[in-house]
Amino acid sequence: MLREYSQDESDLVERDRVFYLIATCEVPEDKRYGPVGFSGVDLGTITTLTDYQVAGPDPNRHRKCHGDLRE
């Protein structure tokens, strides 16, 4: 199959007692298809935090509390 797309360039490489044939081929691209619909769901989530202690509408309140404890 690749013989028809070959550009007459190839290398024979030996690595760790295994031979590899590296060939340069020009293969035409398939037709591109546009999206028919959509995928994915937007739930309108405000926060992206997943930790149970700081999840919610005001995670900075939790950070400030711990920051005050460190000082």
Coordinates of N, CA and C in Angstrom, one line a residue:
M1 N 0.8 -1.2 0.0 CA 0.0 0.0 0.0 C 0.9 1.3 0.0
L2 N 1.9 1.3 0.8 CA 2.8 2.5 0.9 C 3.7 2.6 -0.3
R3 N 3.8 1.5 -1.1 CA 4.7 1.6 -2.2 C 4.3 2.6 -3.3
E4 N 3.0 2.8 -3.4 CA 2.5 3.8 -4.4 C 2.8 5.2 -3.9
Y5 N 3.0 5.4 -2.6 CA 3.2 6.8 -2.1 C 4.7 7.0 -1.8
S6 N 5.5 6.1 -2.0 CA 6.9 6.2 -1.7 C 7.6 7.3 -2.5
Q7 N 8.6 8.0 -1.8 CA 9.3 9.0 -2.5 C 10.8 8.6 -2.8
D8 N 11.0 7.3 -2.8 CA 12.3 6.8 -3.1 C 13.4 7.2 -2.1
E9 N 13.0 7.5 -0.9 CA 13.9 7.8 0.2 C 13.6 6.8 1.3
S10 N 14.7 6.2 1.8 CA 14.5 5.2 2.9 C 15.8 5.0 3.6
D11 N 15.8 4.7 4.8 CA 17.0 4.4 5.6 C 16.8 3.1 6.4
L12 N 17.8 2.3 6.5 CA 17.8 1.1 7.3 C 18.6 1.4 8.5
V13 N 17.9 1.3 9.7 CA 18.5 1.6 10.9 C 18.6 0.4 11.8
E14 N 19.7 0.2 12.5 CA 19.8 -0.9 13.4 C 20.0 -0.4 14.8
R15 N 19.1 -0.8 15.7 CA 19.2 -0.3 17.1 C 19.0 -1.5 18.0
D16 N 19.9 -1.8 18.9 CA 19.7 -2.9 19.8 C 19.5 -4.2 19.1
R17 N 20.2 -4.5 18.1 CA 20.1 -5.7 17.3 C 18.7 -5.9 16.6
V18 N 18.0 -4.8 16.4 CA 16.7 -4.8 15.7 C 16.8 -3.8 14.5
F19 N 16.4 -4.2 13.3 CA 16.5 -3.4 12.2 C 15.1 -2.8 11.9
Y20 N 15.2 -1.5 11.6 CA 14.0 -0.7 11.2 C 14.2 -0.1 9.9
L21 N 13.2 -0.1 9.0 CA 13.2 0.5 7.7 C 12.4 1.8 7.9
I22 N 13.0 2.9 7.7 CA 12.4 4.2 7.8 C 12.2 4.7 6.4
A23 N 11.0 4.9 5.9 CA 10.7 5.3 4.6 C 9.9 6.7 4.6
T24 N 10.2 7.5 3.6 CA 9.5 8.8 3.4 C 8.4 8.6 2.4
C25 N 7.2 8.9 2.8 CA 6.0 8.7 1.9 C 5.2 9.9 1.9
E26 N 4.6 10.2 0.8 CA 3.6 11.3 0.7 C 2.2 10.7 0.5
V27 N 1.5 10.7 1.6 CA 0.1 10.1 1.6 C -0.9 11.3 1.5
P28 N -1.8 11.2 0.6 CA -2.9 12.2 0.5 C -3.8 12.2 1.7
E29 N -4.2 13.4 2.1 CA -5.1 13.5 3.3 C -6.5 13.1 2.9
D30 N -7.2 12.5 3.9 CA -8.6 12.2 3.7 C -9.4 13.5 3.7
K31 N -10.7 13.3 3.2 CA -11.6 14.5 3.2 C -11.9 14.9 4.6
R32 N -12.0 16.2 4.8 CA -12.3 16.7 6.1 C -13.8 16.8 6.2
Y33 N -14.3 16.4 7.4 CA -15.8 16.5 7.6 C -16.0 17.5 8.7
G34 N -17.0 18.4 8.5 CA -17.4 19.4 9.5 C -18.2 18.7 10.5
P35 N -18.3 19.4 11.7 CA -19.2 18.8 12.7 C -20.7 18.9 12.3
V36 N -21.4 17.8 12.7 CA -22.8 17.7 12.4 C -23.6 18.3 13.5
G37 N -23.2 18.1 14.7 CA -23.9 18.7 15.9 C -22.9 19.2 16.8
F38 N -23.1 19.0 18.1 CA -22.1 19.4 19.1 C -22.0 18.3 20.1
S39 N -20.9 18.3 20.9 CA -20.7 17.4 22.0 C -20.2 18.2 23.2
G40 N -20.6 17.7 24.3 CA -20.2 18.4 25.6 C -21.4 19.1 26.2
V41 N -21.3 19.3 27.5 CA -22.4 19.9 28.2 C -21.8 21.1 29.0
D42 N -22.4 22.2 29.0 CA -22.0 23.3 29.8 C -23.1 23.4 31.0
L43 N -22.6 23.1 32.2 CA -23.6 23.1 33.3 C -23.6 24.5 34.0
G44 N -22.8 25.4 33.5 CA -22.8 26.7 34.1 C -22.2 26.8 35.5
T45 N -21.2 25.9 35.7 CA -20.5 25.8 37.0 C -19.7 27.0 37.2
I46 N -19.8 27.6 38.4 CA -19.1 28.9 38.7 C -17.7 28.6 39.1
T47 N -17.5 27.6 40.0 CA -16.2 27.3 40.5 C -15.6 26.0 39.9
T48 N -14.3 25.9 39.7 CA -13.7 24.7 39.2 C -13.0 24.0 40.3
L49 N -13.1 24.4 41.5 CA -12.4 23.7 42.6 C -13.1 22.4 42.9
T50 N -12.3 21.4 43.3 CA -12.9 20.1 43.6 C -12.7 19.7 45.0
D51 N -11.9 20.4 45.8 CA -11.6 20.0 47.2 C -12.9 20.3 47.9
Y52 N -13.3 19.4 48.8 CA -14.6 19.5 49.5 C -14.6 20.7 50.4
Q53 N -13.5 21.1 50.9 CA -13.4 22.2 51.9 C -13.5 23.5 51.3
V54 N -13.1 23.7 50.1 CA -13.0 25.0 49.5 C -13.9 25.1 48.3
A55 N -14.7 24.1 48.0 CA -15.6 24.2 46.9 C -16.8 25.1 47.3
G56 N -17.3 25.8 46.4 CA -18.5 26.7 46.6 C -18.3 28.0 46.1
P57 N -19.2 28.9 46.4 CA -19.1 30.3 45.7 C -18.0 31.2 46.3
D58 N -17.5 30.9 47.5 CA -16.5 31.8 48.1 C -15.3 31.0 48.6
P59 N -14.4 30.5 47.7 CA -13.3 29.7 48.2 C -12.2 30.6 48.8
N60 N -12.2 31.9 48.5 CA -11.2 32.8 49.0 C -11.4 33.0 50.6
R61 N -12.6 32.8 51.1 CA -12.8 32.9 52.5 C -12.0 31.9 53.2
H62 N -12.0 30.6 52.7 CA -11.3 29.5 53.3 C -9.8 29.8 53.2
R63 N -9.3 30.3 52.1 CA -7.9 30.6 51.9 C -7.4 31.7 52.9
K64 N -8.3 32.7 53.1 CA -7.9 33.8 54.0 C -7.8 33.3 55.4
C65 N -8.8 32.4 55.8 CA -8.8 31.8 57.1 C -7.4 31.1 57.4
H66 N -7.0 30.3 56.5 CA -5.8 29.5 56.6 C -4.5 30.5 56.6
G67 N -4.6 31.5 55.7 CA -3.6 32.5 55.7 C -3.4 33.2 57.0
D68 N -4.5 33.6 57.6 CA -4.4 34.2 58.9 C -3.8 33.3 60.0
L69 N -4.1 32.0 59.9 CA -3.5 31.1 60.9 C -2.0 30.9 60.7
R70 N -1.5 31.1 59.5 CA -0.1 31.0 59.2 C 0.7 32.1 59.8
E71 N 0.1 33.3 59.8 CA 0.8 34.5 60.3 C 1.0 34.6 61.7

